[in-house]
Coordinates of C-alpha atoms in Angstrom, one line a residue:
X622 CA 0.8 -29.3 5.9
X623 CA 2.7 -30.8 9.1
X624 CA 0.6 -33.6 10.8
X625 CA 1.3 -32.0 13.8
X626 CA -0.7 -29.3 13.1
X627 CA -4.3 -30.1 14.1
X628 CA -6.8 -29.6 11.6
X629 CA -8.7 -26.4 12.1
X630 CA -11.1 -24.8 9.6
X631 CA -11.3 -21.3 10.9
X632 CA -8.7 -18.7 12.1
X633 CA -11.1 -17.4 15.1
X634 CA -11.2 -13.5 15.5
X635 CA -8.5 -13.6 13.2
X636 CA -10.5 -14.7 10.0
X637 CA -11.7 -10.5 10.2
X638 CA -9.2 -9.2 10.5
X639 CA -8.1 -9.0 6.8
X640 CA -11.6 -7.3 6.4
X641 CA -11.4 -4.9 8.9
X642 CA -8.5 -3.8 8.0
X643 CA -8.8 -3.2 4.3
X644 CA -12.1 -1.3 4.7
X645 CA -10.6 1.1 7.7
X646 CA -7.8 1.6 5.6
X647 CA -9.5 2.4 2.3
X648 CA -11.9 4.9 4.2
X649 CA -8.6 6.3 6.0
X650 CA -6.1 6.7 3.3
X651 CA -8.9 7.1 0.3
X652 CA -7.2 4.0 -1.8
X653 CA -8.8 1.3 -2.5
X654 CA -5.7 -1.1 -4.3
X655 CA -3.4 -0.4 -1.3
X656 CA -6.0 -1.5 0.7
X657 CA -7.1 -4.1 -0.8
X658 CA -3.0 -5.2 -1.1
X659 CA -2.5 -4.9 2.7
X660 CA -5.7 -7.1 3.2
X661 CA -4.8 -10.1 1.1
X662 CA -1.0 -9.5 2.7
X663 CA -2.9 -10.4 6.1
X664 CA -4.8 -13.2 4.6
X665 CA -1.6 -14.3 2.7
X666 CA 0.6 -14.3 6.7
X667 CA -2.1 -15.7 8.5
X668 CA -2.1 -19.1 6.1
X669 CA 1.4 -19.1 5.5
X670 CA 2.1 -18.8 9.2
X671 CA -0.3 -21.9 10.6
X672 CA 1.2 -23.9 7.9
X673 CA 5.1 -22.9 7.5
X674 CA 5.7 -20.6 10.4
X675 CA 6.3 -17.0 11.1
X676 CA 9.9 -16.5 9.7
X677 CA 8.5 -18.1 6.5
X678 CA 5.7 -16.4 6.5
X679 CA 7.6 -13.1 6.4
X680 CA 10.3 -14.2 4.5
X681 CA 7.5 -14.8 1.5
X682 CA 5.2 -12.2 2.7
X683 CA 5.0 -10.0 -1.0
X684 CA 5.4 -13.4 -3.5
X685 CA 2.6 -14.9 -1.4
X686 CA 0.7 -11.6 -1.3
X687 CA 1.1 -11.3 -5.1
X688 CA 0.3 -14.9 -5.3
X689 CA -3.1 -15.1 -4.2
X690 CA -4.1 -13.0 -7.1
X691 CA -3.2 -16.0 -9.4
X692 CA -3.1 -18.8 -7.2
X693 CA -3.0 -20.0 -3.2
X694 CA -1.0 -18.3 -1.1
X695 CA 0.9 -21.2 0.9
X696 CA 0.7 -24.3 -1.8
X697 CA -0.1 -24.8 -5.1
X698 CA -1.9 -27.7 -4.7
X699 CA -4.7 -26.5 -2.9
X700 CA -7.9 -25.2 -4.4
X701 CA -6.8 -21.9 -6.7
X702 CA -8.2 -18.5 -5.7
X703 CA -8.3 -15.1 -7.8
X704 CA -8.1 -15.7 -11.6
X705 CA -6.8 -19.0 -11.0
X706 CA -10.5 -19.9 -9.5
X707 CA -12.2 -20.8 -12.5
X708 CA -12.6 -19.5 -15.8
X709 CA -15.3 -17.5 -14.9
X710 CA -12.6 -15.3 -13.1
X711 CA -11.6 -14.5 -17.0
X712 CA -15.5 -13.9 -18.1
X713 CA -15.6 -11.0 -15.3
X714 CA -12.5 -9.1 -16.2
X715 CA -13.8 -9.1 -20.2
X716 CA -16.8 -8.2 -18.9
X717 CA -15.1 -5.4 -17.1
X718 CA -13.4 -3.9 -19.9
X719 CA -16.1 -4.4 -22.5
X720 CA -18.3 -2.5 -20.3
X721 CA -15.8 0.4 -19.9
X722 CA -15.8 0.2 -23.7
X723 CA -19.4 0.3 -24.0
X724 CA -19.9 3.1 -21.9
X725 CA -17.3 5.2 -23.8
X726 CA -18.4 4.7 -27.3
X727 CA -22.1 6.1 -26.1
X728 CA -20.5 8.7 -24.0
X729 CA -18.8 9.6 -27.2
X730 CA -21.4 9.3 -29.9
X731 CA -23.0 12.6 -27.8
X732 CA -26.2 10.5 -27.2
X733 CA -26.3 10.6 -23.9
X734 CA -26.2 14.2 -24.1
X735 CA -28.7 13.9 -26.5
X736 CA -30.9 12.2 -24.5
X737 CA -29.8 14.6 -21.4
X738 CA -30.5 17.5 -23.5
X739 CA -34.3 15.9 -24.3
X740 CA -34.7 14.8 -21.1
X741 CA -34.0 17.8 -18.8
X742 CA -37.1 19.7 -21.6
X743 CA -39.3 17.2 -19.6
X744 CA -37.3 16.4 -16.2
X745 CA -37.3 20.2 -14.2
X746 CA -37.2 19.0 -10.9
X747 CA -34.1 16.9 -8.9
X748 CA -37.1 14.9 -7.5
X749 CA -38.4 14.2 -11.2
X750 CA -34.5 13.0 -12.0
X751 CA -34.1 10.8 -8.9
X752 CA -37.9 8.7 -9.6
X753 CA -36.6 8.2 -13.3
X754 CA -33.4 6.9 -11.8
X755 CA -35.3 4.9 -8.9
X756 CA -37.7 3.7 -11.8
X757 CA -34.5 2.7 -14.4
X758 CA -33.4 0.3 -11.8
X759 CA -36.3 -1.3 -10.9
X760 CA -37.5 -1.8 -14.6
X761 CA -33.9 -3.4 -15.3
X762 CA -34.4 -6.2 -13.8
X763 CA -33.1 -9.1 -15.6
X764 CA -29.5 -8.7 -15.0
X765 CA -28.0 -6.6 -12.0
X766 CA -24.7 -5.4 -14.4
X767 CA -27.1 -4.4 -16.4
X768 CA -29.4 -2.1 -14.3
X769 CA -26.1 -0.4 -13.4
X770 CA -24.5 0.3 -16.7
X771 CA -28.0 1.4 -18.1
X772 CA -28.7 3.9 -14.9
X773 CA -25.6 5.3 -15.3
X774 CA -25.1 5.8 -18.5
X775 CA -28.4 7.7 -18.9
X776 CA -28.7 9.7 -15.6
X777 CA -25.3 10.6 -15.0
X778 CA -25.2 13.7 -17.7
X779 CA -28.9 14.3 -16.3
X780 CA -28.1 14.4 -12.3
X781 CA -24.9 16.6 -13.3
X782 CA -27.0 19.0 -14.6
X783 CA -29.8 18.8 -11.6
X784 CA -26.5 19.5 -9.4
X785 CA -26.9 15.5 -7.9
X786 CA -23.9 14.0 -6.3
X787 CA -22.2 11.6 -8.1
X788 CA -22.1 9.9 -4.9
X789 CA -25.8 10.0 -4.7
X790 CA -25.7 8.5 -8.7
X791 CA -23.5 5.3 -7.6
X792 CA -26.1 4.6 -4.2
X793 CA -29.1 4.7 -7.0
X794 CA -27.1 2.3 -9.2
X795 CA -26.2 -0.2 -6.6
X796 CA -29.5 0.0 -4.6
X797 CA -31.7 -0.6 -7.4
X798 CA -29.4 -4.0 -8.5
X799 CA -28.7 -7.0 -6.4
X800 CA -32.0 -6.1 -4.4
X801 CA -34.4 -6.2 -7.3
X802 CA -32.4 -8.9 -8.6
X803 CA -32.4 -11.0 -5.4
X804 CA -36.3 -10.3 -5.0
X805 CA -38.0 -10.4 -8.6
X806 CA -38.8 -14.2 -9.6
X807 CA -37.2 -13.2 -13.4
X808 CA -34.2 -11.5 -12.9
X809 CA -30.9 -13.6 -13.8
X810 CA -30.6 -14.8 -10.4
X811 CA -33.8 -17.0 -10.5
X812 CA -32.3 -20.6 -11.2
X813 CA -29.9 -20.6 -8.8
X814 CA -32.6 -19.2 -5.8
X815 CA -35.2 -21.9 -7.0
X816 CA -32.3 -24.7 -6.6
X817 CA -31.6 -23.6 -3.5
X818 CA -35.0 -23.1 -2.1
X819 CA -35.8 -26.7 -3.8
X820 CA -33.4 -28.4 -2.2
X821 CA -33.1 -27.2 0.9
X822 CA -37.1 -27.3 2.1
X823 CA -38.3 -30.5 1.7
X824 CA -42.2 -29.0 1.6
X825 CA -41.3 -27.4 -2.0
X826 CA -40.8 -30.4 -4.2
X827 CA -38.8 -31.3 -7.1
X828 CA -39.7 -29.1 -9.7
X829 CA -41.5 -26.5 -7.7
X830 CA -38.6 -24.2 -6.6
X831 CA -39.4 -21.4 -7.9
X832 CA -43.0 -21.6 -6.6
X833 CA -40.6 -22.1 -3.5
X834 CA -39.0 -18.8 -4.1
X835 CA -41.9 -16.9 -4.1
X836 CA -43.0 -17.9 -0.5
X837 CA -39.6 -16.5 0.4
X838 CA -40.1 -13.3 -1.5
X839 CA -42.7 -11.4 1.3
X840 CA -39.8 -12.0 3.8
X841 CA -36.9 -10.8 2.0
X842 CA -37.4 -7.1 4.2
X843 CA -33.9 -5.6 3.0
X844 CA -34.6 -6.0 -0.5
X845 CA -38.5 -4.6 -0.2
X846 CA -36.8 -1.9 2.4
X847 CA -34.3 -0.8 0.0
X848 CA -36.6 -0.1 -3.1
X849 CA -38.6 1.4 -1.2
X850 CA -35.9 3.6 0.8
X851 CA -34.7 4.4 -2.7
X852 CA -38.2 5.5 -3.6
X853 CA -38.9 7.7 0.0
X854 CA -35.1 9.3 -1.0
X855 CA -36.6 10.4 -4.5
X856 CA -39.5 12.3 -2.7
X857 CA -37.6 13.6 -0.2
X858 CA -39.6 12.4 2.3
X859 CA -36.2 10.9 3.6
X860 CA -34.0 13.3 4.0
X861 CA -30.2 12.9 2.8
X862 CA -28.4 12.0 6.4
X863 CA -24.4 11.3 6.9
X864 CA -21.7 11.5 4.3
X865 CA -23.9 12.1 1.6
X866 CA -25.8 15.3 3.0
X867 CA -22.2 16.6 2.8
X868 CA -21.7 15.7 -1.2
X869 CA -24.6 16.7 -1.8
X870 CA -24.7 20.2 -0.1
X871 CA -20.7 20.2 -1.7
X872 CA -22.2 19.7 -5.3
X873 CA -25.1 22.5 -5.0
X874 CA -22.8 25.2 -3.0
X875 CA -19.9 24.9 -4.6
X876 CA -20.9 23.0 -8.3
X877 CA -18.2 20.4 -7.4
X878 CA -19.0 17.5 -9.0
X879 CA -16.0 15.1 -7.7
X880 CA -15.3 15.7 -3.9
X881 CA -11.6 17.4 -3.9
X882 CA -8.9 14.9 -4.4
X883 CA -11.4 12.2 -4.6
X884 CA -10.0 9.3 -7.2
X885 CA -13.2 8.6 -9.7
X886 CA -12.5 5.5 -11.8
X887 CA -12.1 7.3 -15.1
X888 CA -10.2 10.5 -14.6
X889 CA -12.2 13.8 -14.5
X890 CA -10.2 15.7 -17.2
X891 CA -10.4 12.6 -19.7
X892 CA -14.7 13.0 -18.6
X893 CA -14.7 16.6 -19.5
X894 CA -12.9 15.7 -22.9
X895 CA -15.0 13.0 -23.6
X896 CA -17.8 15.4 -23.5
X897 CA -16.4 18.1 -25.5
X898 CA -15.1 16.0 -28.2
X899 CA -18.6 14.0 -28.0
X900 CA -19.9 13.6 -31.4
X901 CA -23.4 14.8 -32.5
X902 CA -25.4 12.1 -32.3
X903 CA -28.9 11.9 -31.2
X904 CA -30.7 10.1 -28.7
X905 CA -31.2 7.0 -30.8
X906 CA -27.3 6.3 -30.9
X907 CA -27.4 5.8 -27.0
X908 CA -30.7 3.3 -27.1
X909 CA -29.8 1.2 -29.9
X910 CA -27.0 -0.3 -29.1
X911 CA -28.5 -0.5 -25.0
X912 CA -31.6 -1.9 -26.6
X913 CA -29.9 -4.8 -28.4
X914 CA -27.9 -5.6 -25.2
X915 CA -30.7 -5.5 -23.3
X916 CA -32.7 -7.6 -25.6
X917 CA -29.9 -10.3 -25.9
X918 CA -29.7 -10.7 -21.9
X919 CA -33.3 -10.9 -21.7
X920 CA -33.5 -13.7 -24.3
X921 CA -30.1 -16.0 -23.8
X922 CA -30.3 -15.2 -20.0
X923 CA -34.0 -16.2 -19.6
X924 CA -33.6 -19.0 -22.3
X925 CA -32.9 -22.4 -20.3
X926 CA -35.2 -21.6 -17.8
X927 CA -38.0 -20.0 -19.0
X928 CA -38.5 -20.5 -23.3
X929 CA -36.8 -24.5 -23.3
X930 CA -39.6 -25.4 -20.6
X931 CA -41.9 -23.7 -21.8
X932 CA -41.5 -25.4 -25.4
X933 CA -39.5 -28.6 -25.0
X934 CA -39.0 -28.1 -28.7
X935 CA -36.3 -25.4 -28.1
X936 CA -32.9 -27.3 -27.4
X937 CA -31.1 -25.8 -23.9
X938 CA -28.3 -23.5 -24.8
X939 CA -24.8 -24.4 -22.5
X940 CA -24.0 -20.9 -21.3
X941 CA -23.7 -19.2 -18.5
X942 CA -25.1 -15.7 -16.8
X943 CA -21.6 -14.3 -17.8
X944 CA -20.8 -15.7 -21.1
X945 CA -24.1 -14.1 -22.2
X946 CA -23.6 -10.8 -20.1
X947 CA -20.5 -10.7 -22.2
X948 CA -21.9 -11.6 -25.4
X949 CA -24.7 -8.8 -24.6
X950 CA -21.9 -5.9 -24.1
X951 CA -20.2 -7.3 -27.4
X952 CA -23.2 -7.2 -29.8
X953 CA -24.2 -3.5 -28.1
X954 CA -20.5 -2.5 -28.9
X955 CA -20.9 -4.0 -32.6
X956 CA -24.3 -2.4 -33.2
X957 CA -23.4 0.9 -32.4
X958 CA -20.0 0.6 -34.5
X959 CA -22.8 -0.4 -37.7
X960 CA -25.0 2.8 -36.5
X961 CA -22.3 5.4 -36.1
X962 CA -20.2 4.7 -39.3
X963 CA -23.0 3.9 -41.7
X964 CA -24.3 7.4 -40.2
X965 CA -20.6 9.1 -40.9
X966 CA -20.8 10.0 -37.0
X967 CA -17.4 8.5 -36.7
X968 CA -15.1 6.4 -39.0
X969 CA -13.9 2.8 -38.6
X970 CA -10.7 3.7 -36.8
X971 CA -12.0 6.4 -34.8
X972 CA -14.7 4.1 -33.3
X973 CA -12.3 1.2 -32.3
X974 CA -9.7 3.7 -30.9
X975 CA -12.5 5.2 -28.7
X976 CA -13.3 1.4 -27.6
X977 CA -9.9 0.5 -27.4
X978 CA -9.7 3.7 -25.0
X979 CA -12.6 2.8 -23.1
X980 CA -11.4 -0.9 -22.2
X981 CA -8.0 0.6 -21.0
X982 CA -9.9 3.3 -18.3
X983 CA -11.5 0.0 -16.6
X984 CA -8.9 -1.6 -16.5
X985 CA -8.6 0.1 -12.8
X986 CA -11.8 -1.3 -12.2
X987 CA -10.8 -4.7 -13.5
X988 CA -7.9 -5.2 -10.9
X989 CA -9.6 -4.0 -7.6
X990 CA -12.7 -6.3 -8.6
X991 CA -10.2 -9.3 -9.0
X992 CA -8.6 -8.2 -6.0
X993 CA -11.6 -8.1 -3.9
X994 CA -13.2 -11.2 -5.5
X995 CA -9.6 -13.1 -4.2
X996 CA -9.9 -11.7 -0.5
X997 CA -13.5 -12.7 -0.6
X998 CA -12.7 -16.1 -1.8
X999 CA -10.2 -16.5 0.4
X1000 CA -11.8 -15.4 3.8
X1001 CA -14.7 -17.3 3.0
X1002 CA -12.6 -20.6 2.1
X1003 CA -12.6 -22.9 5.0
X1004 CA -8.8 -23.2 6.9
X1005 CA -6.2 -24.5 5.9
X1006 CA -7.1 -23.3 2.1
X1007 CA -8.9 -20.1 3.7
X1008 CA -9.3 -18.3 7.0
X1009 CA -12.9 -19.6 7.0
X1010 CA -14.8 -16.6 8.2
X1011 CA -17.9 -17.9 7.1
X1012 CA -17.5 -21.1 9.1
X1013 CA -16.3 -19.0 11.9
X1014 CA -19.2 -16.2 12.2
X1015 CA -21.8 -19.7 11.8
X1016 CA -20.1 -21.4 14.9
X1017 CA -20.0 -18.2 16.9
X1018 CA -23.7 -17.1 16.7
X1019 CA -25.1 -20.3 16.6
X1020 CA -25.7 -20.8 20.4
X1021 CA -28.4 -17.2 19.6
X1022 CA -30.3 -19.5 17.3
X1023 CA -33.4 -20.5 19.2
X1024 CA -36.7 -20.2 16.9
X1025 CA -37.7 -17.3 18.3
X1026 CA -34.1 -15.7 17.1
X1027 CA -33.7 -17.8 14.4
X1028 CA -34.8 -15.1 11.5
X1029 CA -32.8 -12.1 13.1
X1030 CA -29.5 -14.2 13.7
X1031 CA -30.0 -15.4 10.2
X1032 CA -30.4 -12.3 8.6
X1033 CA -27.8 -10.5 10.9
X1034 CA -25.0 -13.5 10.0
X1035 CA -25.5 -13.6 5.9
X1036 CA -25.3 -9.9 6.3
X1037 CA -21.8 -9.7 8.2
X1038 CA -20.6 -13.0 5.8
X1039 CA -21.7 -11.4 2.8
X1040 CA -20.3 -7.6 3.6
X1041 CA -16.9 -9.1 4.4
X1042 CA -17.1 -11.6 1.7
X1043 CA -18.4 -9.6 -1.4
X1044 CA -20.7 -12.4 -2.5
X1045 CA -24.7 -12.8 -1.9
X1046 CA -24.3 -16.3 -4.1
X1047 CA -21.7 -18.0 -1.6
X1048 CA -23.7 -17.0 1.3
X1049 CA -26.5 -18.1 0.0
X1050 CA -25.2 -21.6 -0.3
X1051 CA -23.3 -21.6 3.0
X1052 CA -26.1 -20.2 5.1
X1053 CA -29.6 -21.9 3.1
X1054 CA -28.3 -25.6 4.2
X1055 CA -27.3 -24.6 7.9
X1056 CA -30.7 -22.0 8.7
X1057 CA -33.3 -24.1 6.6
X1058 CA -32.9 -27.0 8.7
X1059 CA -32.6 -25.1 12.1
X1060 CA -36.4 -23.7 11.2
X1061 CA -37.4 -27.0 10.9
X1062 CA -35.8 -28.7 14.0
X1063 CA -37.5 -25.9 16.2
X1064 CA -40.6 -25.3 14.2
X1065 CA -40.0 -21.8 12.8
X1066 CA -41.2 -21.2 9.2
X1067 CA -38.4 -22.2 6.6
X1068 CA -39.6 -19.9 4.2
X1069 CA -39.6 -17.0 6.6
X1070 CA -36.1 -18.3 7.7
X1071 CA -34.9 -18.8 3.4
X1072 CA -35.9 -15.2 3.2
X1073 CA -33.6 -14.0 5.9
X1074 CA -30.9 -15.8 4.1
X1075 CA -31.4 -13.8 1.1
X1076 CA -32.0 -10.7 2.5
X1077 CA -28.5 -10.7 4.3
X1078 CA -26.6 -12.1 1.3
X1079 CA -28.3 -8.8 -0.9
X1080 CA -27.3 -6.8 2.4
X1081 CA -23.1 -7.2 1.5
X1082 CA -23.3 -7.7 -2.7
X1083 CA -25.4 -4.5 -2.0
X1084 CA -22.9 -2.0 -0.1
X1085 CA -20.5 -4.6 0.7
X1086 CA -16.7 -2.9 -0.5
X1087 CA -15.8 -5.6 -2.7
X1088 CA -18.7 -6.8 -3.5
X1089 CA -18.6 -6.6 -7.6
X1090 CA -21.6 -4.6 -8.0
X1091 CA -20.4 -2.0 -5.6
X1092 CA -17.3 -1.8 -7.6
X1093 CA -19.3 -1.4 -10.7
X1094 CA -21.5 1.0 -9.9
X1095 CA -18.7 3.4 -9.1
X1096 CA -17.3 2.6 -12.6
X1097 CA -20.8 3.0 -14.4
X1098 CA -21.7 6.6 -12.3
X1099 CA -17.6 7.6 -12.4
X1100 CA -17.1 8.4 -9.0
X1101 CA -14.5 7.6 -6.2
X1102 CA -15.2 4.0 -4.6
X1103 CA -14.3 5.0 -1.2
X1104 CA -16.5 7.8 -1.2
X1105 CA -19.4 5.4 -2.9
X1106 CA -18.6 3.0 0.1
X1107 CA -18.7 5.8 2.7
X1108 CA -21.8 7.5 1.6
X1109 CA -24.1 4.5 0.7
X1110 CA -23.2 2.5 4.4
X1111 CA -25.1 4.3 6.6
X1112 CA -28.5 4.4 4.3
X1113 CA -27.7 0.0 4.6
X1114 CA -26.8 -0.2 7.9
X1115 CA -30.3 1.6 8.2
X1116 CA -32.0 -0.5 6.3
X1117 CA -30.6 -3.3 7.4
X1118 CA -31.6 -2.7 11.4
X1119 CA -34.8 -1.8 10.4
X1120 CA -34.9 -5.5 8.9
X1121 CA -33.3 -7.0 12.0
X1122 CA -36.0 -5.6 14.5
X1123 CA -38.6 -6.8 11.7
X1124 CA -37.2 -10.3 12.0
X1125 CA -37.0 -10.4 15.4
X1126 CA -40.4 -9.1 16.2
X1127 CA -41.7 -11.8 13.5
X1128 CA -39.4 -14.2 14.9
X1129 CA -41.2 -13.9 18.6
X1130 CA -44.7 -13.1 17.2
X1131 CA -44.8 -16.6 15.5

């Protein structure tokens, strides 16, 4: 970079612009790639320009577009973004298309209709189908992925025959994952909460964070709103309201599951075939292989932090939450290739051609979650690397926090960082070391203040549109991801200002 350029680490107004943008568009034009493309196009200009200019800027606009993907868009020195970030980049996408292969190879071993089948003899009622959906989620609760691919795969064969929205299937699997996962003390997510409550409030302790946690955990009010939002829904106390009263009333009128040219993530006709070619297997040929998935993210992923201190005896394993979320998809895959050809439900070939199959359809999935993990790296990458809209949101409502405003500005910033960002972890770790210490300079509760922080990070990995849970839970329920995005934001945007007037009546009552 020039040394006449003056060292800035934001882009102003500018820094949302790429997110503004790419969500308008992507509600206007129904496509979510374009979108995306035209987003990190802006990002890609806006760094280019500050540091080369705006002839060079245009001159390299599509290479530097396509190279943010894989690298940075204005030098390769500078810190990589996309897959280029760090090998965990790679662990998602496998994760991505092992996951679409899971999901086939039960779709096609016909026990999920099984299990449909069985379950509608018992589940006679759309409010009986929504609790067990409400009550999948919540009992899930050790890895958010997880939760998804398990409420999917079981309910989505049972809402289409209750006439449920596939719409209203991808808001159940998405609402019921980062906020249970954000709020329960044993879900995935624990060691990285308790390091950051432990080292950011100095009260806690070494050793004592997730003791920490828990103090946090009566003021997390999106993630306690949303459960029980999700639960009121069920009932139908709440009423359906906004886009999703209308795909709702389109799927009971007029039996249409998909809204008309809507683009679901696996294509509708390859759905219908999957079902009639759907082999005759019975309920136990969808919970096995679930059940040893399940079983294997409970242990590896609760291993270090729970079992090795518990018994010192037990060495610490070195691997992370997505090495063992991908391990866990892998021995589900390999147990139900065991059950279905020692059962003559399917023969060698046949059952790696159907997994094969099932990799390629998320393959979709796989490029607009890298895509939106690379425009949420680089907006929330300080400037020159990044446009810095983190820094930039912080510096701009930071004047507002005064202790009595301190939990509602808290909450109300994550939220916007972590919608246009896509991550609940990075605004976690950008937002616990600036808030936490403002509590304690003008005497506000830190732990009411720490639970702000991760109710607004949940607010955006919940319905924010790149967020990867968002984009997975339109893969797991196989619906259109701008229609999950446009009927799910209004039931958050309620949610979350019902939190904000929460915060800010606690905020002045303390």
């Amino acid at each position: 970079m020039p040394e006449s350029l003056p060292l800035i680490i934001h882009y102003g107004w500018l820094s949302l612009l790429p997110i503004v943008i790419t969500v308008a568009l992507a509600l206007w034009t129904k496509r979510v790639i374009e979108s995306l493309l035209v987003g990190l196009a802006i990002c890609a200009g806006i760094i280019d320009y500050r540091v080369n200019g705006i002839f060079h800027s245009l001159l390299y606009a599509i290479p530097n577009t396509l190279g943010t993907i894989a690298g940075h868009a204005a030098s390769p020195t500078l810190e990589g973004f996309g897959i280029a970030k760090n090998s965990g980049r790679g662990d998602l996408l496998v994760s991505i298309i092992l996951l679409g292969s899971l999901i086939t190879v039960l779709d096609k071993s016909g026990g999920a209709l099984h299990f449909a089948e069985k379950a509608t003899q018992r589940i006679k009622t759309e409010v009986g189908a929504l609790l067990t959906a409400w009550l999948i989620g919540l009992s899930i609760f050790t890895s958010a992925y997880f939760s998804i691919l398990v409420t999917g795969t079981m309910m989505r064969p049972i809402f289409d025959r209750m006439k449920i929205s596939r719409e209203k299937l991808a808001f159940y699997c998405d609402g019921m994952s980062a906020p249970t996962k954000a709020l329960l003390p044993v879900s995935g997510w624990i060691a990285y909460m308790t390091v950051l409550v432990e080292e950011n409030i100095p009260s806690v302790g070494a050793g004592n964070g997730l003791q920490g946690f828990v103090q946090t955990m009566p003021y997390n009010f999106y993630c306690w709103g949303m459960i029980l939002f999700v639960l009121l829904l069920s009932l139908k106390v709440i009423p359906d309201f906004g886009p999703m009263k209308g795909a709702e009333k389109r799927v009971k009128e007029e039996g249409l599951i998909h809204k008309p040219n809507s683009k679901p993530m696996i294509d509708p006709k390859a759905e219908e075939a999957s079902k009639e070619m759907a082999r005759k297997g019975d309920t136990s040929d969808m919970f096995l292989p679930l059940l040893v998935s399940v079983f294997t993210l409970l242990i590896l992923g609760m291993w270090n932090n729970y079992y090795a201190k518990w018994y010192p005896v037990l060495p610490k394993i070195s691997i992370n939450s997505l090495q063992v979320m991908n391990l866990a998809f892998a021995l589900g895959i390999l147990s139900a290739l065991v059950k279905y050809v020692s059962k003559k439900l399917m023969t060698f070939t046949e059952f790696m051609d159907i997994a094969i199959e099932g990799g390629k359809a998320a393959i979709i999935g796989a490029i607009i979650i890298v895509m939106a993990v690379t425009l949420g790296d680089i907006m929330k990458a300080k400037a020159p690397e990044g446009l810095g809209t983190a820094v930039f949101l912080i510096e701009t409502l930071k004047p507002y926090l005064t202790a009595s405003w301190l939990p509602a500005i808290t909450f109300l910033i994550g939220a916007m960082m972590s919608f246009a960002t896509g991550t609940s972890w990075g605004t976690w770790a950008i937002m616990m070391p600036v808030s936490v210490p403002l509590a304690l300079g003008t005497g506000m509760d830190p732990f009411i203040v720490a639970g702000a922080v991760l109710a607004g990070g949940a607010f955006g990995d919940h319905c924010g549109p790149i967020s990867d849970t968002t984009v997975l839970s339109s893969i797991a329920s196989n619906t259109d991801h701008v229609e999950h995005i446009r009927t799910q934001i209004p039931y958050a945007a309620a949610i979350g200002a019902v939190c904000f007037i929460l915060y800010i009546t606690i905020g002045f009552a303390l």
